Short mmCIF file of C-alpha atoms in Angstrom, two decimals:
data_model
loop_
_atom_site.label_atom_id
_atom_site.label_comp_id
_atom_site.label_asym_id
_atom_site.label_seq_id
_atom_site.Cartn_x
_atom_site.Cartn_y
_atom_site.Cartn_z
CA UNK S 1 0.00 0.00 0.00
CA UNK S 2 0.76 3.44 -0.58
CA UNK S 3 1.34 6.55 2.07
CA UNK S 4 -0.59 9.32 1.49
CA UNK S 5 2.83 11.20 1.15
CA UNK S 6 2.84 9.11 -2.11
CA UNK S 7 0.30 10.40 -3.38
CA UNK S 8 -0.33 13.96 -4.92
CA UNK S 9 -1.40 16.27 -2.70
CA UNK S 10 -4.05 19.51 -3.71
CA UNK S 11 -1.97 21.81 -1.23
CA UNK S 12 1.47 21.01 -2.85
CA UNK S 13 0.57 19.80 -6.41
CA UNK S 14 -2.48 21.80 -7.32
CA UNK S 15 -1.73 25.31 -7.19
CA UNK S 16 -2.30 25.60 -10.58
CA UNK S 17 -4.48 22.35 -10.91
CA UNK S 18 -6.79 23.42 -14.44
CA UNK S 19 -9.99 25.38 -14.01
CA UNK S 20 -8.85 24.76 -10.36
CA UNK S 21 -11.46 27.56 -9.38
CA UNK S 22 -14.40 24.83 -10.33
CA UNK S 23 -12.50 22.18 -7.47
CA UNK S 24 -13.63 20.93 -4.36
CA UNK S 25 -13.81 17.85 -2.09
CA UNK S 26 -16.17 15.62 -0.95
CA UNK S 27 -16.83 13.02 1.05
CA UNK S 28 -18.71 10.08 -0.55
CA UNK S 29 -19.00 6.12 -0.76
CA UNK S 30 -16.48 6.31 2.45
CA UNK S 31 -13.62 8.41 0.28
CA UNK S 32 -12.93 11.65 -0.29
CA UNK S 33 -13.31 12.83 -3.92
CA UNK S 34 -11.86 15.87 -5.80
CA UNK S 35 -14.45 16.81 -8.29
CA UNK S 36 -14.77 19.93 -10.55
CA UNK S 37 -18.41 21.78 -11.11
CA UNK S 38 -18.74 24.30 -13.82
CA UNK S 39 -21.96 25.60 -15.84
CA UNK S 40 -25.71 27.13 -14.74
CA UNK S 41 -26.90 25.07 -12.00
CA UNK S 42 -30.23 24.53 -13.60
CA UNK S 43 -28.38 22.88 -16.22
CA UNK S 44 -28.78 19.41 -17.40
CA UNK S 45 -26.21 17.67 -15.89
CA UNK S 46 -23.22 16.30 -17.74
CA UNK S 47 -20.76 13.53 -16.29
CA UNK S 48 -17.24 13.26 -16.98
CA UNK S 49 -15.30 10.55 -16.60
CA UNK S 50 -11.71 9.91 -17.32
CA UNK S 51 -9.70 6.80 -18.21
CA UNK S 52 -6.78 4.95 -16.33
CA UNK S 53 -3.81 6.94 -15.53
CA UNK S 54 -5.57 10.37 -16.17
CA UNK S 55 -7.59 12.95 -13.95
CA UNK S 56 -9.66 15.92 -13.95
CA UNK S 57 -6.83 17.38 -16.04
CA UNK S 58 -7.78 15.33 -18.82
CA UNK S 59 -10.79 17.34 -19.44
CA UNK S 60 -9.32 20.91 -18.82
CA UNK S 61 -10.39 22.65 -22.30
CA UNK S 62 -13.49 20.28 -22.80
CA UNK S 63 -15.20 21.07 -20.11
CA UNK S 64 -15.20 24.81 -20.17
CA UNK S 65 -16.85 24.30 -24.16
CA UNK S 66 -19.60 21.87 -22.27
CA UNK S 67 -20.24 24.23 -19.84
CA UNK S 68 -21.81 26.65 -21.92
CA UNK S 69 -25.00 24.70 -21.95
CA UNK S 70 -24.71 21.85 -19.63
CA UNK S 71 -24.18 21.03 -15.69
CA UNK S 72 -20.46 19.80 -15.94
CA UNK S 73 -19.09 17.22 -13.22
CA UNK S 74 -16.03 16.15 -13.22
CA UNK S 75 -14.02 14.14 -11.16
CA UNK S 76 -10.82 12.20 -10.57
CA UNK S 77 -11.38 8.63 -10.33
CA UNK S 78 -10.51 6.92 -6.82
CA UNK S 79 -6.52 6.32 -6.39
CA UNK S 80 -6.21 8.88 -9.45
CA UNK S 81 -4.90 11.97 -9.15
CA UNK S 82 -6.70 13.99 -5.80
CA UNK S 83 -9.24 11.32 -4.68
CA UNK S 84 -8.67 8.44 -2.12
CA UNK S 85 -7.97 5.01 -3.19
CA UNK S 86 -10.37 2.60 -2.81
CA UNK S 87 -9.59 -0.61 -0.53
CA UNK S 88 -8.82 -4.00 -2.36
CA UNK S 89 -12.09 -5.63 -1.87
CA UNK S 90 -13.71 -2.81 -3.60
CA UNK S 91 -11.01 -2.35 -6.86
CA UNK S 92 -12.94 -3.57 -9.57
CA UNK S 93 -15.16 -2.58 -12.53
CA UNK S 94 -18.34 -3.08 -10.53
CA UNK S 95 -16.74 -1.47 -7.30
CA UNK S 96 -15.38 1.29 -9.10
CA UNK S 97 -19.08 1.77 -10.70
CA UNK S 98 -20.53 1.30 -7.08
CA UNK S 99 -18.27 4.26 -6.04
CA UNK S 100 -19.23 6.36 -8.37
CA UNK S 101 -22.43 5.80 -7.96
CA UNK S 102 -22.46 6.86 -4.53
CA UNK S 103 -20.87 9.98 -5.27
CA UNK S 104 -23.72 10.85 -7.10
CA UNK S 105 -26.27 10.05 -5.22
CA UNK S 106 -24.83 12.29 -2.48
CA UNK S 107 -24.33 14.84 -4.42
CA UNK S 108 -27.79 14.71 -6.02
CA UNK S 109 -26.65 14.89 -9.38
CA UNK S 110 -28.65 12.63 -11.93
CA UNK S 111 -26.44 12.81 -15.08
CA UNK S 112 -28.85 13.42 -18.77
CA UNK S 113 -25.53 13.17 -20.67
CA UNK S 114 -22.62 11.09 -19.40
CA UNK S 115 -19.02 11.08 -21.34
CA UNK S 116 -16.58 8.48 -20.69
CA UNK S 117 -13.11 8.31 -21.80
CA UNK S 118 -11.34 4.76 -22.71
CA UNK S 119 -11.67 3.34 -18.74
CA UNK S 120 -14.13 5.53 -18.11
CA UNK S 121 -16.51 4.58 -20.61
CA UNK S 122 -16.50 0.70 -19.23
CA UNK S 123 -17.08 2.52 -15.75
CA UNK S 124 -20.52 4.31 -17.25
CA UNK S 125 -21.74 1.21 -18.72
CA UNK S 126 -21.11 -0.84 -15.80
CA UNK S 127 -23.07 1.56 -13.78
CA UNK S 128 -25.95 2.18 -16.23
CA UNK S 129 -26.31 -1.24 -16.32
CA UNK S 130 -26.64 -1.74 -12.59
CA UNK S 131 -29.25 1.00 -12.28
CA UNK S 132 -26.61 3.80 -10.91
CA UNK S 133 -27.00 6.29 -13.57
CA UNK S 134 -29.77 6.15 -16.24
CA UNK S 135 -28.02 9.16 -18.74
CA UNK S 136 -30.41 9.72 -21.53
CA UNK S 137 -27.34 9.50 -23.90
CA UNK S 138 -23.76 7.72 -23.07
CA UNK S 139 -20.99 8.65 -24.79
CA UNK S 140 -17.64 6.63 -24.77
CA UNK S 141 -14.36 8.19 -26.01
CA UNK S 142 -12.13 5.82 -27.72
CA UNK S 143 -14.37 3.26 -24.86
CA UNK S 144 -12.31 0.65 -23.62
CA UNK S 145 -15.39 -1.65 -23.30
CA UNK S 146 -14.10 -5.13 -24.75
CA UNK S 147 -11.30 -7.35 -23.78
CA UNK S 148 -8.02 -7.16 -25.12
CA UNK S 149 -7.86 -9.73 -28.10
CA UNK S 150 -6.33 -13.41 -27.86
CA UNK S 151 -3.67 -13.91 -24.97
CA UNK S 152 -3.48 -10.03 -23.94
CA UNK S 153 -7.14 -10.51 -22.61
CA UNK S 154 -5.40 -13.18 -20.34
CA UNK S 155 -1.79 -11.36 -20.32
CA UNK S 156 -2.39 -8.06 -19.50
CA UNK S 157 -4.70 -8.27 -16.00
CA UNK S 158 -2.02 -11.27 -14.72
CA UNK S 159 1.21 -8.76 -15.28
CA UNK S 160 -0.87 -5.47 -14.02
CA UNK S 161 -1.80 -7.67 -10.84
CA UNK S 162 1.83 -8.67 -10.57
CA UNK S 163 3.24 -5.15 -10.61
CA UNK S 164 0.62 -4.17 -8.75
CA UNK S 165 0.69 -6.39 -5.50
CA UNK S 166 4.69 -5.81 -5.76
CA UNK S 167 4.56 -2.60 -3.77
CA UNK S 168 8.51 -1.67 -5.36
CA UNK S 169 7.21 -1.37 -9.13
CA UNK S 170 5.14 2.21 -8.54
CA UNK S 171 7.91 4.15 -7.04
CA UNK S 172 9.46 2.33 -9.75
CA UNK S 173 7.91 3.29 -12.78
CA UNK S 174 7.55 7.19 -10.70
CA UNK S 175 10.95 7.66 -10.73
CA UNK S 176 11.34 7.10 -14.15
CA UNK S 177 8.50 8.94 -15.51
CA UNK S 178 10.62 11.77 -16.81
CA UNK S 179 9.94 14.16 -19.90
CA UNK S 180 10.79 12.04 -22.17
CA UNK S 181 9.08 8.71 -20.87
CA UNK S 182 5.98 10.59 -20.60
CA UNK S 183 6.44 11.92 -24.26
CA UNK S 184 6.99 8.38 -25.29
CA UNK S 185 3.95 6.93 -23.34
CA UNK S 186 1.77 9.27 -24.57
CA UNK S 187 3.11 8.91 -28.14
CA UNK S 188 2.20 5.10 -27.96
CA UNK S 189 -1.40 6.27 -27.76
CA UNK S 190 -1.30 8.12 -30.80
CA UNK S 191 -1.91 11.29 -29.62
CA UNK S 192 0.06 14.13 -30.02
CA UNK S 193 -0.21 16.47 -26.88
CA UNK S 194 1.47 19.53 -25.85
CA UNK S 195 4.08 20.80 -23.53
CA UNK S 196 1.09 21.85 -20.75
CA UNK S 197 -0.70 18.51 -21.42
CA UNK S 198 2.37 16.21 -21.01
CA UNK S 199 3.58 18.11 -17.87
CA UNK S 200 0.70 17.42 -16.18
CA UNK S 201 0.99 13.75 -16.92
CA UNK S 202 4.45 14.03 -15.87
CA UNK S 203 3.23 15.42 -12.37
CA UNK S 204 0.74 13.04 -11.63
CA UNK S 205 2.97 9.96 -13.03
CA UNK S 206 5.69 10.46 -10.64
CA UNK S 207 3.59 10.01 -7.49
CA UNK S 208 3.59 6.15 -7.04
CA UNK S 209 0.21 6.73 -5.40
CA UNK S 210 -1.22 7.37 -8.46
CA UNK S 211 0.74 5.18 -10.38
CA UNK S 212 -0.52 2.21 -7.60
CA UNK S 213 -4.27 3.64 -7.98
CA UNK S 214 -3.66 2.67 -12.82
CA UNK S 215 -2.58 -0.69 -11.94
CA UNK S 216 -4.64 -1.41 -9.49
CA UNK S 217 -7.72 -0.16 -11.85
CA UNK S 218 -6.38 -2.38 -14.62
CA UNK S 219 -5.24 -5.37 -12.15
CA UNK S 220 -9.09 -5.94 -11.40
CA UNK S 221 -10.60 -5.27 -14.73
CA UNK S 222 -13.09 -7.72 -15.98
CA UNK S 223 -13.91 -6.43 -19.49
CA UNK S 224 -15.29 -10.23 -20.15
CA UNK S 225 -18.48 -9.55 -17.73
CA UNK S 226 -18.93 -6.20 -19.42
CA UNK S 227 -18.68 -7.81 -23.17
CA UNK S 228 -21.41 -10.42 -21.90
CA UNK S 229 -23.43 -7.90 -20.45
CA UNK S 230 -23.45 -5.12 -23.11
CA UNK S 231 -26.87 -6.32 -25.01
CA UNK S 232 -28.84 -5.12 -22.44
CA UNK S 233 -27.16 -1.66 -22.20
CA UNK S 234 -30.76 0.33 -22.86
CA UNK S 235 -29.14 3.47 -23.25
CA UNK S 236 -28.62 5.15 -26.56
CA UNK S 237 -25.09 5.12 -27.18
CA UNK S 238 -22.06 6.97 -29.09
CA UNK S 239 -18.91 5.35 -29.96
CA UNK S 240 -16.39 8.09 -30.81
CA UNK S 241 -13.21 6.65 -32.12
CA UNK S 242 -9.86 8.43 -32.74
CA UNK S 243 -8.80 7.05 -35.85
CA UNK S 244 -5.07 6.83 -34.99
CA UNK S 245 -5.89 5.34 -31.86
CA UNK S 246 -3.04 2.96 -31.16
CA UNK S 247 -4.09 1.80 -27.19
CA UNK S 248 -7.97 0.88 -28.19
CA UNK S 249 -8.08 -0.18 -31.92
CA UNK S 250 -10.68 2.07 -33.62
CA UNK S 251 -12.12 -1.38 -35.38
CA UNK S 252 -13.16 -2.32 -31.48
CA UNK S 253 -15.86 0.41 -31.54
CA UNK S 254 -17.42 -1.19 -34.53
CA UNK S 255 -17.52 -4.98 -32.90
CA UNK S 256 -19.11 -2.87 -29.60
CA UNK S 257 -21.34 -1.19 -31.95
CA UNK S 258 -22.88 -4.93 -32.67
CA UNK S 259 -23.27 -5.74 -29.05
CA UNK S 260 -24.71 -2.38 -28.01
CA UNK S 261 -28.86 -1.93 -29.33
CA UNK S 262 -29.22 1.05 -31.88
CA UNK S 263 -25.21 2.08 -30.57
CA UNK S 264 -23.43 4.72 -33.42
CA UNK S 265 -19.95 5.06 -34.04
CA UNK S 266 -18.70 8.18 -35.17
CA UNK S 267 -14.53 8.21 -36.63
CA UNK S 268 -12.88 11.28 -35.82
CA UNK S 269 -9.43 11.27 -38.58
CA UNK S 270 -6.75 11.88 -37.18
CA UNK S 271 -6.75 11.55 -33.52
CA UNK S 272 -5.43 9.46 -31.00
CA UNK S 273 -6.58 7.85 -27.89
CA UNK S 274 -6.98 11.31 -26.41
CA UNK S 275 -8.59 13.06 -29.19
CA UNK S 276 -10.37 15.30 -26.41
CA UNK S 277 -7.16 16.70 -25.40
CA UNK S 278 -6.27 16.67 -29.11
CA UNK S 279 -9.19 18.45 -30.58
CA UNK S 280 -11.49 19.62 -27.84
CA UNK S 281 -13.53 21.79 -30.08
CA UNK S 282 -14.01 18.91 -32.58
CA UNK S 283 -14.61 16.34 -29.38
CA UNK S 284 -17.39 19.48 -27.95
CA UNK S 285 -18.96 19.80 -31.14
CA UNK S 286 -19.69 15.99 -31.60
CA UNK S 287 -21.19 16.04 -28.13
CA UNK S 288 -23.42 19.02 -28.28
CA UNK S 289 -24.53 17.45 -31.82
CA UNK S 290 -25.87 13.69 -30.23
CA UNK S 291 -27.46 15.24 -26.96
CA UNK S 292 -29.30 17.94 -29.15
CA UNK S 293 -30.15 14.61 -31.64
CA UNK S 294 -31.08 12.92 -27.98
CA UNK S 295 -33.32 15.78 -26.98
CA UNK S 296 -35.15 15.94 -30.44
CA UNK S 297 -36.12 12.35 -29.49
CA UNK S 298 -36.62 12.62 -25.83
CA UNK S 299 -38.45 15.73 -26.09
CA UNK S 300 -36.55 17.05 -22.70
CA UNK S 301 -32.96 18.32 -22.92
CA UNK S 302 -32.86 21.75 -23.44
CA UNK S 303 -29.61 21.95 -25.31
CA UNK S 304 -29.09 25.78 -27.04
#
């Protein structure tokens, strides 16, 4: 286990945390969160979930664009960036789901629109499907929401569980995360990201309480239950693909798009696994565009 002193701390590390004026911290599900609000109150609200490794950060020009006509939440996941880790018995898809849940029902937020990146996306499903959330439109970024193919399915969870219970490999893999690891990680996702972007991976990366709180997440994945589970996901869904994606392969979103009822992909040329960081405009626009589709057939989002 990790010591809080191994993890990033808001006092220290957050000075100049993105649209840190929108921060604060709350106490939910037994941890305490950091979570970002922007937009009218009277909003619809609009969910924001970020993938493994990542943090509110990840969503520092989206959400501003969102804002303009929605509710935003945003949050860092639990052992990511500002927010407790949760125990063991509770690190798993459904526990992370469960978690999240609970945040929102203390917070009183019932999500119309909720946005998922890679990670995150699996986390949305999971908890739609459990009755946690009931968004009027999902959509997943670049959604991580099917096993890896062949022996990686099998591969990748043993090794992450390996790394993970050897409590050496974060402070590890944090003291080597310098500039030019991060550049490289992040180039392996086919994204290209700028100076700003990659030092704020860089800052969270070389706390090994965040690096503890990715493996951990991927250590007690079970993407199989999800993939079995996914035909009765009745919530209109967008898959939005980054079609350099090199960490999800874009042709994933169209074997999802089979397993999800009346699901729609939509290819964005050019980007990476984090096209929203990429291309926030383009990533805004696409969202505005479904939930104003979603309101034309609900009849009760008032999108302008």
């Amino acid at each position: 286990m990790t010591s809080r002193s191994d993890r990033p701390q808001w006092e220290r590390d957050g000075g100049d945390w993105p649209n840190r004026a929108a921060s604060r911290f709350v106490e939910a599900a037994g941890l305490v969160w950091h979570i970002q609000e922007m937009g009218r109150p009277d909003a619809p609200a609009l969910l924001l979930v970020h993938g493994t490794g990542a943090a509110t950060h990840s969503w520092r020009a989206l959400a501003p664009l969102l804002a303009a006509d929605f509710r935003v939440l945003a949050l860092d996941l639990p052992g990511h960036g500002f927010t407790d880790p949760l125990p063991p018995g509770r690190l798993s898809l459904p526990g992370m789901s469960a978690a999240l849940a609970g945040l929102l029902r203390h917070l009183d937020v019932a999500p119309r629109i909720a946005v998922g990146h890679s990670a995150g996306a699996a986390i949305l499903a999971r908890m739609s499907l459990e009755g946690g959330a009931r968004p009027d439109l999902l959509v997943a970024l670049n959604g991580a929401l099917m096993p890896f193919p062949g022996l990686a399915s099998v591969l990748f969870p043993s090794l992450a569980k390996v790394l993970f219970l050897n409590p050496v490999t974060p402070k590890i893999f944090a003291w080597s995360a310098d500039t030019a690891a991060v550049e490289r990680l992040m180039r392996g996702t086919g994204s290209k990201l700028d100076a700003h972007g990659l030092a704020l991976y860089r800052r969270l990366l070389r706390f090994p309480g965040h690096v503890a709180g990715a493996l951990g997440m991927m250590a007690n994945w079970d993407l199989a239950a999800l993939d079995r589970d996914l035909p009765r996901l009745a919530v209109p869904t967008l898959l939005v693909v980054g079609g350099d994606d090199r960490a999800v392969s874009p042709e994933t979103a169209f074997a999802v798009q089979r397993r999800i009822p009346g699901a729609r992909v939509e290819l964005l040329r050019n980007l990476g696994h984090l096209a929203h960081e990429e291309a926030p405009e383009t990533v805004a626009a696409v969202i505005l565009r479904a939930a104003r589709e979603t309101a034309q057939v609900a009849g009760s989002i008032g999108v302008g």
